[in-house]
Coordinates of C-alpha atoms and ligand atoms in Angstrom, one line a residue:
X1075 CA 77.3 21.5 124.8
X1076 CA 77.5 18.4 127.0
X1077 CA 77.4 18.7 130.8
X1078 CA 78.6 16.1 133.3
X1079 CA 79.1 15.7 137.0
X1080 CA 81.9 14.0 138.8
X1081 CA 83.5 14.0 142.2
X1082 CA 87.2 14.1 143.3
X1083 CA 90.1 16.3 144.2
X1084 CA 90.8 19.3 141.9
X1085 CA 94.5 18.9 141.6
X1086 CA 94.2 15.2 140.5
X1087 CA 91.8 15.8 137.6
X1088 CA 93.1 15.1 134.1
X1089 CA 91.3 17.8 132.1
X1090 CA 92.2 20.4 129.5
X1091 CA 91.2 23.2 131.8
X1092 CA 90.2 23.4 135.4
X1093 CA 88.3 26.5 136.5
X1094 CA 88.8 27.7 140.1
X1095 CA 87.4 30.8 141.7
X1096 CA 89.4 33.6 143.3
X1097 CA 87.9 36.4 145.4
X1098 CA 89.0 39.9 145.6
X1099 CA 91.2 40.8 148.7
X1100 CA 93.5 37.9 148.0
X1101 CA 91.1 35.3 149.2
X1102 CA 91.1 31.9 147.6
X1103 CA 88.0 29.7 147.2
X1104 CA 88.4 26.2 148.7
X1105 CA 89.3 24.6 145.4
X1106 CA 91.8 27.4 144.6
X1107 CA 93.4 26.7 148.0
X1108 CA 93.9 23.1 147.1
X1109 CA 95.5 24.0 143.8
X1110 CA 97.7 26.5 145.6
X1111 CA 98.8 23.9 148.0
X1112 CA 99.5 21.3 145.3
X1113 CA 101.5 23.9 143.3
X1114 CA 103.4 25.0 146.4
X1115 CA 102.0 28.5 146.5
X1116 CA 102.0 29.3 142.8
X1117 CA 98.6 30.9 142.8
X1118 CA 99.0 32.9 146.0
X1119 CA 102.4 34.2 144.7
X1120 CA 100.8 35.3 141.5
X1121 CA 98.1 37.1 143.4
X1122 CA 100.6 38.8 145.8
X1123 CA 102.5 40.1 142.7
X1124 CA 99.3 41.7 141.6
X1125 CA 98.8 39.7 138.3
X1126 CA 95.3 38.7 139.3
X1127 CA 93.1 40.7 141.6
X1128 CA 90.0 38.5 141.6
X1129 CA 87.8 41.2 140.2
X1130 CA 84.4 39.9 139.0
X1131 CA 84.6 38.8 135.4
X1132 CA 88.4 38.6 135.3
X1133 CA 90.0 35.4 133.9
X1134 CA 93.6 34.3 133.8
X1135 CA 94.8 31.1 132.1
X1136 CA 97.8 29.3 133.6
X1137 CA 99.6 26.4 131.9
X1138 CA 101.3 23.4 133.4
X1139 CA 101.1 24.2 137.0
X1140 CA 103.5 22.1 139.0
X1141 CA 101.7 19.4 141.1
X1142 CA 98.4 19.8 139.2
X1143 CA 97.3 17.2 136.6
X1144 CA 95.1 19.6 134.6
X1145 CA 96.7 21.0 131.4
X1146 CA 95.5 24.5 132.2
X1147 CA 94.1 26.2 135.3
X1148 CA 91.7 29.1 134.7
X1149 CA 91.5 31.5 137.6
X1150 CA 88.0 33.0 137.6
X1151 CA 87.6 36.4 139.4
X1152 CA 84.5 36.3 141.7
X1153 CA 84.6 39.7 143.3
X1154 CA 84.3 40.3 147.0
X1155 CA 83.7 37.1 149.0
X1156 CA 80.7 38.5 151.0
X1157 CA 79.1 39.7 147.8
X1158 CA 78.9 36.5 145.9
X1159 CA 75.3 36.4 144.8
X1160 CA 73.8 34.3 142.0
X1161 CA 73.8 37.4 139.8
X1162 CA 77.5 38.1 140.4
X1163 CA 78.4 34.5 139.9
X1164 CA 76.7 34.6 136.5
X1165 CA 79.0 37.5 135.5
X1166 CA 82.1 35.8 136.8
X1167 CA 81.3 32.5 135.1
X1168 CA 80.4 34.2 131.9
X1169 CA 83.9 35.8 131.8
X1170 CA 85.4 32.4 132.4
X1171 CA 83.4 30.7 129.6
X1172 CA 84.6 33.3 127.1
X1173 CA 88.2 32.7 128.2
X1174 CA 87.7 29.0 127.8
X1175 CA 86.3 29.5 124.4
X1176 CA 89.3 31.6 123.3
X1177 CA 91.8 29.0 124.3
X1178 CA 92.3 25.6 122.7
X1179 CA 90.4 23.6 125.3
X1180 CA 87.5 21.5 124.0
X1181 CA 86.5 20.4 127.5
X1182 CA 86.8 21.9 130.9
X1183 CA 86.0 21.2 134.6
X1184 CA 84.6 23.7 137.0
X1185 CA 84.9 23.5 140.8
X1186 CA 82.3 25.0 143.2
X1187 CA 83.5 28.0 145.2
X1188 CA 83.1 26.4 148.6
X1189 CA 83.0 22.8 149.9
X1190 CA 79.8 21.4 151.2
X1191 CA 77.2 23.7 149.7
X1192 CA 73.6 23.3 150.8
X1193 CA 71.5 21.0 148.7
X1194 CA 69.5 23.7 147.1
X1195 CA 72.5 25.9 146.5
X1196 CA 74.2 23.1 144.6
X1197 CA 71.2 22.6 142.3
X1198 CA 71.0 26.3 141.7
X1199 CA 74.7 26.5 141.1
X1200 CA 74.7 23.7 138.5
X1201 CA 71.7 25.3 136.8
X1202 CA 73.4 28.7 136.7
X1203 CA 76.6 27.1 135.2
X1204 CA 74.6 25.5 132.4
X1205 CA 72.3 28.5 131.6
X1206 CA 75.2 31.0 131.6
X1207 CA 77.5 28.8 129.5
X1208 CA 74.7 28.2 126.9
X1209 CA 74.0 31.9 126.9
X1210 CA 77.6 32.9 126.3
X1211 CA 78.0 30.4 123.5
X1212 CA 74.8 31.4 121.7
X1213 CA 75.3 32.5 118.0
X1214 CA 72.8 33.7 115.6
X1215 CA 73.6 32.3 112.1
X1216 CA 70.4 31.6 110.3
X1217 CA 70.7 34.4 107.8
X1218 CA 74.5 34.6 107.4
X1219 CA 76.0 33.1 104.3
X1220 CA 79.2 32.0 106.2
X1221 CA 78.9 30.3 109.5
X1222 CA 81.7 31.3 111.8
X1223 CA 82.5 27.9 113.1
X1224 CA 85.2 27.6 115.7
X1225 CA 88.0 25.2 114.9
X1226 CA 88.1 23.8 118.4
X1227 CA 84.8 24.5 120.1
X1228 CA 84.3 24.0 123.7
X1229 CA 82.0 21.0 123.7
X1230 CA 82.0 19.5 127.2
X1231 CA 81.9 20.9 130.7
X1232 CA 82.2 18.8 133.9
X1233 CA 81.1 20.0 137.3
X1234 CA 83.5 18.7 139.9
X1235 CA 82.1 18.1 143.3
X1236 CA 83.9 16.9 146.4
X1237 CA 81.2 14.5 147.5
X1238 CA 79.8 11.7 145.3
X1239 CA 76.6 11.9 147.3
X1240 CA 75.8 15.3 146.0
X1241 CA 76.0 14.3 142.3
X1242 CA 72.2 13.8 141.9
X1243 CA 71.6 17.4 143.1
X1244 CA 73.9 18.8 140.5
X1245 CA 72.4 16.6 137.8
X1246 CA 69.0 17.9 138.7
X1247 CA 70.3 21.5 138.2
X1248 CA 71.9 20.5 134.9
X1249 CA 68.6 19.2 133.6
X1250 CA 66.8 22.3 134.6
X1251 CA 69.5 24.5 133.1
X1252 CA 69.5 22.7 129.8
X1253 CA 65.7 22.8 129.5
X1254 CA 65.7 26.5 130.2
X1255 CA 68.6 27.1 127.9
X1256 CA 66.8 25.3 125.1
X1257 CA 63.7 27.4 125.6
X1258 CA 65.8 30.6 125.8
X1259 CA 67.7 29.8 122.6
X1260 CA 64.5 29.0 120.7
X1261 CA 63.0 32.4 121.9
X1262 CA 66.2 34.1 120.9
X1263 CA 66.3 32.5 117.4
X1264 CA 62.7 33.3 116.7
X1265 CA 63.1 36.9 117.9
X1266 CA 66.3 37.5 115.9
X1267 CA 64.9 36.1 112.6
X1268 CA 63.8 38.9 110.3
X1269 CA 60.2 39.8 109.7
X1270 CA 60.3 38.5 106.1
X1271 CA 61.1 35.0 107.4
X1272 CA 59.5 34.9 110.8
X1273 CA 55.9 35.5 109.7
X1274 CA 52.7 34.3 111.5
X1275 CA 52.8 31.2 109.3
X1276 CA 56.4 30.6 110.3
X1277 CA 55.5 30.8 114.0
X1278 CA 52.6 28.4 113.4
X1279 CA 55.0 26.0 111.7
X1280 CA 57.4 26.3 114.6
X1281 CA 54.6 25.3 117.0
X1282 CA 53.8 22.3 114.8
X1283 CA 57.5 21.4 114.8
X1284 CA 57.6 21.4 118.6
X1285 CA 54.5 19.2 118.6
X1286 CA 56.3 16.7 116.4
X1287 CA 59.4 16.7 118.5
X1288 CA 57.6 16.2 121.9
X1289 CA 54.8 13.7 122.3
X1290 CA 53.4 15.7 125.2
X1291 CA 52.7 18.7 123.0
X1292 CA 49.8 19.2 120.6
X1293 CA 49.5 22.1 118.2
X1294 CA 46.3 23.5 116.8
X1295 CA 46.3 26.5 114.5
X1296 CA 43.2 28.6 114.1
X1297 CA 43.1 30.0 110.5
X1298 CA 41.6 33.3 109.4
X1299 CA 38.3 31.7 108.2
X1300 CA 37.7 30.1 111.6
X1301 CA 38.6 33.3 113.4
X1302 CA 36.0 35.1 111.3
X1303 CA 33.4 32.5 112.2
X1304 CA 34.1 32.8 115.9
X1305 CA 34.3 36.6 115.7
X1306 CA 37.9 37.5 116.7
X1307 CA 37.2 41.0 115.4
X1308 CA 40.0 42.8 117.1
X1309 CA 42.7 40.4 116.0
X1310 CA 41.4 40.3 112.5
X1311 CA 41.3 44.1 112.3
X1312 CA 45.0 44.4 113.0
X1313 CA 45.9 41.9 110.3
X1314 CA 43.8 43.5 107.6
X1315 CA 46.7 45.7 106.5
X1316 CA 48.9 42.7 106.0
X1317 CA 49.4 40.3 103.1
X1318 CA 50.3 37.6 105.6
X1319 CA 47.4 35.5 106.9
X1320 CA 47.0 35.8 110.7
X1321 CA 47.2 32.8 112.9
X1322 CA 45.9 31.9 116.4
X1323 CA 48.5 29.4 117.5
X1324 CA 47.7 27.0 120.3
X1325 CA 50.1 24.5 121.8
X1326 CA 48.9 22.2 124.5
X1327 CA 51.1 20.4 127.0
X1328 CA 49.6 17.6 128.9
X1329 CA 51.6 16.4 131.9
X1330 CA 48.9 15.9 134.4
X1331 CA 45.4 14.2 134.6
X1332 CA 42.8 16.0 132.5
X1333 CA 40.9 17.2 135.6
X1334 CA 43.8 19.4 136.6
X1335 CA 43.1 23.0 135.4
X1336 CA 45.6 24.3 133.0
X1337 CA 48.0 27.2 133.2
X1338 CA 47.5 29.3 130.1
X1339 CA 50.3 31.3 128.7
X1340 CA 49.4 34.0 126.1
X1341 CA 52.2 35.6 124.0
X1342 CA 52.0 38.5 121.7
X1343 CA 53.1 37.2 118.3
X1344 CA 53.3 40.4 116.2
X1345 CA 55.9 39.5 113.6
X1346 CA 56.4 43.1 112.5
X1347 CA 54.9 46.3 113.9
X1348 CA 55.2 49.3 111.6
X1349 CA 52.4 50.9 113.5
X1350 CA 49.8 50.6 110.8
X1351 CA 48.2 53.8 109.5
X1352 CA 49.5 55.5 112.7
X1353 CA 52.9 54.7 111.3
X1354 CA 56.0 54.7 113.5
X1355 CA 59.0 57.0 112.8
X1356 CA 61.8 55.3 110.9
X1357 CA 64.5 55.3 113.5
X1358 CA 65.1 51.8 114.9
X1359 CA 61.9 50.5 113.2
X1360 CA 63.8 47.3 112.3
X1361 CA 63.6 46.4 116.0
X1362 CA 59.9 46.0 115.6
X1363 CA 60.7 42.5 114.3
X1364 CA 61.0 41.7 118.0
X1365 CA 57.3 42.5 118.5
X1366 CA 56.7 38.7 118.6
X1367 CA 59.0 38.0 121.5
X1368 CA 56.1 37.4 123.8
X1369 CA 54.9 34.6 121.5
X1370 CA 58.5 33.3 121.2
X1371 CA 58.9 33.3 124.9
X1372 CA 55.8 31.4 125.4
X1373 CA 56.8 28.8 122.8
X1374 CA 60.3 28.6 124.4
X1375 CA 58.7 28.0 127.8
X1376 CA 56.5 25.2 126.4
X1377 CA 59.7 23.5 125.1
X1378 CA 61.3 23.8 128.5
X1379 CA 58.2 22.4 130.1
X1380 CA 58.1 19.5 127.8
X1381 CA 61.8 18.8 128.3
X1382 CA 61.3 18.7 132.0
X1383 CA 58.2 16.6 131.8
X1384 CA 56.5 18.8 134.5
X1385 CA 53.4 17.2 136.0
X1386 CA 51.2 20.1 134.9
X1387 CA 48.8 21.0 132.2
X1388 CA 50.0 24.1 130.3
X1389 CA 48.5 25.7 127.2
X1390 CA 50.1 28.3 125.0
X1391 CA 48.0 30.7 123.0
X1392 CA 49.8 33.0 120.5
X1393 CA 47.9 35.4 118.4
X1394 CA 50.0 36.2 115.5
X1395 CA 49.8 39.0 112.8
X1396 CA 51.7 41.8 111.2
X1397 CA 50.7 45.5 111.7
X1398 CA 51.3 47.4 108.5
X1399 CA 49.8 50.4 106.7
X1400 CA 47.7 49.6 103.6
X1401 CA 44.5 50.6 101.8
X1402 CA 42.7 47.8 103.7
X1403 CA 44.3 48.5 107.1
X1404 CA 42.2 49.5 110.0
X1405 CA 42.1 53.3 110.6
X1406 CA 42.0 55.7 113.6
X1407 CA 38.3 56.1 114.5
X1408 CA 37.3 52.6 113.4
X1409 CA 35.2 50.7 115.8
X1410 CA 35.8 47.0 116.2
X1411 CA 33.8 44.2 117.9
X1412 CA 36.0 41.9 119.9
X1413 CA 35.4 38.2 120.6
X1414 CA 34.1 39.2 124.0
X1415 CA 31.4 41.3 122.4
X1416 CA 32.9 44.5 123.8
X1417 CA 33.4 47.3 121.2
X1418 CA 36.7 49.1 120.8
X1419 CA 37.4 52.5 119.2
X1420 CA 40.8 52.5 117.5
X1421 CA 42.3 55.8 118.3
X1422 CA 45.8 54.7 117.4
X1423 CA 46.5 51.7 115.1
X1424 CA 49.9 51.4 116.7
X1425 CA 48.3 50.2 120.0
X1426 CA 47.7 46.9 118.2
X1427 CA 49.2 44.5 120.7
X1428 CA 46.3 44.9 123.1
X1429 CA 43.9 44.3 120.2
X1430 CA 45.3 40.9 119.3
X1431 CA 45.8 40.0 122.9
X1432 CA 42.2 40.8 124.0
X1433 CA 40.8 38.3 121.6
X1434 CA 43.4 35.7 122.6
X1435 CA 42.6 36.3 126.3
X1436 CA 38.8 35.8 125.7
X1437 CA 39.6 32.7 123.7
X1438 CA 41.6 31.3 126.7
X1439 CA 38.4 31.1 128.7
X1440 CA 37.4 28.0 126.8
X1441 CA 40.2 26.1 128.6
X1442 CA 38.8 26.9 132.1
X1443 CA 42.2 28.0 133.2
X1444 CA 43.6 28.0 136.7
X1445 CA 45.6 31.1 135.8
X1446 CA 46.3 33.0 132.6
X1447 CA 49.6 34.8 132.1
X1448 CA 50.2 37.0 129.1
X1449 CA 53.5 38.2 127.8
X1450 CA 53.9 41.0 125.4
X1451 CA 56.3 43.7 124.1
X1452 CA 53.3 46.0 124.7
X1453 CA 54.4 49.5 125.5
X1454 CA 57.3 51.9 124.9
X1455 CA 56.2 53.4 128.2
X1456 CA 57.5 50.3 130.0
X1457 CA 61.0 50.9 128.5
X1458 CA 60.9 54.4 129.9
X1459 CA 59.6 53.2 133.4
X1460 CA 61.9 50.2 133.9
X1461 CA 64.5 50.2 131.3
X1462 CA 66.1 46.9 130.3
X1463 CA 66.4 45.3 133.7
X1464 CA 62.9 44.4 134.8
X1465 CA 59.8 43.4 133.0
X1466 CA 56.6 45.2 134.0
X1467 CA 54.1 43.0 136.0
X1468 CA 50.4 43.8 136.5
X1469 CA 47.8 41.4 137.9
X1470 CA 44.3 41.1 139.1
X1471 CA 45.5 38.5 141.7
X1472 CA 48.1 39.5 144.3
X1473 CA 49.2 36.0 145.2
X1474 CA 49.8 35.2 141.5
X1475 CA 51.8 38.4 141.2
X1476 CA 53.9 37.5 144.1
X1477 CA 54.6 34.0 142.8
X1478 CA 55.8 35.5 139.5
X1479 CA 58.0 38.1 141.2
X1480 CA 59.6 35.4 143.3
X1481 CA 60.2 33.2 140.2
X1482 CA 61.8 36.2 138.6
X1483 CA 64.2 36.6 141.5
X1484 CA 65.1 32.9 141.6
X1485 CA 65.8 32.8 137.9
X1486 CA 67.5 36.2 137.7
X1487 CA 64.9 37.3 135.2
X1488 CA 63.2 39.9 137.3
X1489 CA 59.9 41.7 137.1
X1490 CA 58.6 44.7 138.9
X1491 CA 54.9 45.2 139.8
X1492 CA 52.9 48.3 138.8
X1493 CA 49.4 49.1 140.1
X1494 CA 46.3 48.0 138.2
X1495 CA 44.0 50.4 140.0
X1496 CA 40.5 51.2 138.8
X1497 CA 41.4 54.9 138.9
X1498 CA 43.2 54.5 135.6
X1499 CA 40.3 52.8 133.8
X1500 CA 38.6 56.1 132.9
X1501 CA 41.5 57.0 130.7
X1502 CA 40.0 54.5 128.2
X1503 CA 36.6 56.1 128.0
X1504 CA 35.3 56.5 124.5
X1505 CA 32.2 58.4 123.2
X1506 CA 31.7 55.9 120.4
X1507 CA 32.5 52.5 121.8
X1508 CA 32.8 50.6 125.0
X1509 CA 36.4 51.6 125.3
X1510 CA 39.2 53.3 123.4
X1511 CA 42.4 51.4 122.6
X1512 CA 44.7 54.1 124.1
X1513 CA 44.6 56.0 127.4
X1514 CA 46.6 59.2 126.7
X1515 CA 50.0 60.2 127.8
X1516 CA 50.1 59.2 131.4
X1517 CA 50.9 55.7 132.7
X1518 CA 51.0 54.0 129.3
X1519 CA 51.9 50.6 130.6
X1520 CA 49.2 50.7 133.2
X1521 CA 46.4 51.8 130.9
X1522 CA 47.5 49.1 128.4
X1523 CA 47.1 46.5 131.2
X1524 CA 43.8 48.2 132.2
X1525 CA 42.6 47.5 128.7
X1526 CA 43.5 43.8 128.9
X1527 CA 41.9 43.6 132.4
X1528 CA 38.5 44.2 130.8
X1529 CA 38.9 40.8 129.1
X1530 CA 40.2 38.8 132.1
X1531 CA 37.7 39.5 134.8
X1532 CA 36.6 35.8 135.0
X1533 CA 40.0 34.3 135.8
X1534 CA 43.2 34.9 137.8
X1535 CA 45.4 36.8 135.4
X1536 CA 48.8 38.4 135.2
X1537 CA 50.4 40.5 132.4
X1538 CA 54.2 40.8 131.8
X1539 CA 55.2 43.8 129.7
X1540 CA 58.6 42.7 128.2
X1541 CA 59.1 45.7 125.9
X1542 CA 62.4 46.6 127.7
X1543 CA 63.7 43.2 128.4
X1544 CA 63.0 41.0 125.4
X1545 CA 65.9 42.3 123.3
X1546 CA 69.0 44.5 123.6
X1547 CA 69.7 47.4 121.3
X1548 CA 72.9 49.0 120.0
X1549 CA 76.1 47.0 119.4
X1550 CA 74.8 44.0 121.2
X1551 CA 71.5 44.0 119.4
X1552 CA 69.7 40.7 119.8
X1553 CA 66.9 38.8 121.6
X1554 CA 67.5 37.9 125.2
X1555 CA 65.1 35.0 125.5
X1556 CA 63.4 36.6 128.5
X1557 CA 61.0 35.8 130.1
X1558 CA 61.6 32.1 129.5
X1559 CA 63.6 31.7 132.7
X1560 CA 61.0 33.5 134.8
X1561 CA 58.0 31.5 133.3
X1562 CA 59.8 28.2 133.5
X1563 CA 60.8 28.8 137.1
X1564 CA 57.1 29.6 137.9
X1565 CA 56.1 26.3 136.3
X1566 CA 58.8 24.4 138.2
X1567 CA 57.5 25.9 141.4
X1568 CA 53.9 25.0 140.5
X1569 CA 55.0 21.5 139.7
X1570 CA 56.7 21.2 143.1
X1571 CA 53.6 22.5 144.8
X1572 CA 51.5 20.0 142.9
X1573 CA 53.7 17.2 144.0
X1574 CA 53.7 18.3 147.7
X1575 CA 49.9 18.5 147.9
Ligands
BES106 N1 55.2 47.1 120.0 C1 54.9 48.4 120.5 C2 55.6 48.7 121.8 C3 57.0 48.9 121.9 C4 57.6 50.1 121.4 C5 57.9 48.0 122.4 C6 59.0 50.3 121.4 C7 59.2 48.2 122.5 C8 59.8 49.3 122.0 C9 53.4 48.6 120.6 O1 52.7 47.9 119.7 C10 53.2 50.0 120.5 O2 53.4 50.5 119.4 N2 52.7 50.7 121.5 C11 52.5 52.1 121.5 C12 51.2 52.3 122.2 C13 50.7 53.8 122.1 C14 50.3 54.1 120.7 C15 49.6 54.0 123.1 C16 53.7 52.8 122.2 O3 54.1 52.3 123.2 O4 54.1 53.8 121.7
MN107 MN1 52.4 49.1 117.9
ZN108 ZN1 53.4 46.3 118.9

C-alpha cells in the first residue's frame, strides 16, 4: 500500500473515494460539514432520515454526490464525539478500510476529523491510519495453493490536510506507521507459518535475510557445537528431544556510536512446544506453533528500527529450539547446568521457555547492555490473568517498567505490570539443584519471571509475557504481531531522548 499526503478542500478532490467522519448524535466532523454544504445538505438529510447513525465501525458508501468532485464519499462512523480516542478511531477506520476494499476503488483519500489538530496529534493520526490499514489488509497466503488476489485491490491512500504546513508532520507519522506495519507483518507471517516450515533454522535464515536487506543489521548465529563449548546447558537440554538443530540467533543494529550501550531484546523462539516428556493435552496443541512469537516480535522490531534508522544500538537475541518428547529428551527430575553456572532441576519439561531464555539472558551480558527486555509466550497463567488484551510486564527496574507501560499506551499495544516480589522466590526452591523450573500452582506468571530474575541481577531488565496477546484463537486464529508496536514505540522514545540530551 502506498501512502501520500496532500492539502486542499475535501469537496474539490478528484479521488475514487473520499472518507469523512460522522459522529453519533447527528454531529458532522469538519470535513463532513464541508461535504454537506457542497452537496446542499445531502449528508445531513440522510442522517436525519436515519440511514446512518455514526456508530463506531459503521460505513456507508455514497455515489456521485452533487457538488462534490470525488466519485464516492464514504461516511465513516466515529461514535460519540467526546469519546473519540485513538483506540476508537482505530475501530472506525478499520471498518472504513474494509468498506473501501469491498468497493471498486483502488485509491482513496481520508480527511482528519477536525481542522487544525495539534502537531503531535496529527503525527499520531497519520501513523494510526497507516498501521490500521495495513493490519486490515494483511493476508496470510504462504501455505495456500491458491492466492486469493483481489481484482482491484486498494493500493493507494492519501491523507488530506487543510494546511500545507502540516504535511511534514503527517509524513513523519506515515513513516513510523509503515515501519511498524512492516515489523508487525513480519512477526505475523513468522508466527502463522507452521512448525514444519518455521524451524529454528528457518528463523536463523530469516535473521540473515534481514541483515542482507538492511546494511545497519548484522546477523550472527551460534550453532549447537559452539553452544556446547560455551555451556548453554539449559537451552541445549530443551532441544535434545528434537531432530532440528537449535540456534542462538543474534541480530545487531548499529545506529549510534559504539560507546552507546545497546538495548538488548531477547525473544523466545520455540518453534513448536509439545511440552516434551511432560506432554501437553491434544486440544489446541497446534497453537503451540506460536511459541516463537517472542522471537518473531523481536525480529519484527529490529526491522522497524532499521527502517526508521533510529540513532540507537539495539541487539536481538533469539534462542530457538523445538520442545518434543523423544528417547533423548530431557526428563522430569533431570538437573541441568545453565550458562550462568546455576543448576536447575527440571520438574516439568513443559516449562521450557524459561530454560532457553535463561541462557540467552546470561549470554546478553556480553553486550554490556543498557537494558535487556525479553519477550515470551511464557505462561498459560498469563492468559488466565490478563486474557487477550494486555501483555504481562515484570521488571527489576521501576523506571524501565513505566517507560514500557507508557509505550504500550501510546501504541495501543498495552501491558499490565505484575509484582516481582522476593516473597515468590521460595516457590522455586529445590532439594537437588539451585532452583526448580516450576513454582507450583499459584502465581505462575510471576514465578516464571522470578526464575528469569535470577539470571538478570546484573542489569536493568524487563520481561513481557505475551502468551495471551501474541495470537488470536478461534475463527480469527492468527498472529497479532504484538508486541512490535510497543517495543518500537519504546525505541522511538529512547531515540527522542537520546537526541534531546
Ligand atoms: N508456551 C507455553 C505457555 C503457553 C501455554 C502460552 C498456552 C500460551 C498458551 C509454555 O512453554 C508452557 O508450557 N508453560 C507452562 C508452564 C507450567 C508447566 C509451569 C504452562 O503455562 O502451563
Ligand atoms: Mn511449554
Ligand atoms: Zn512454551
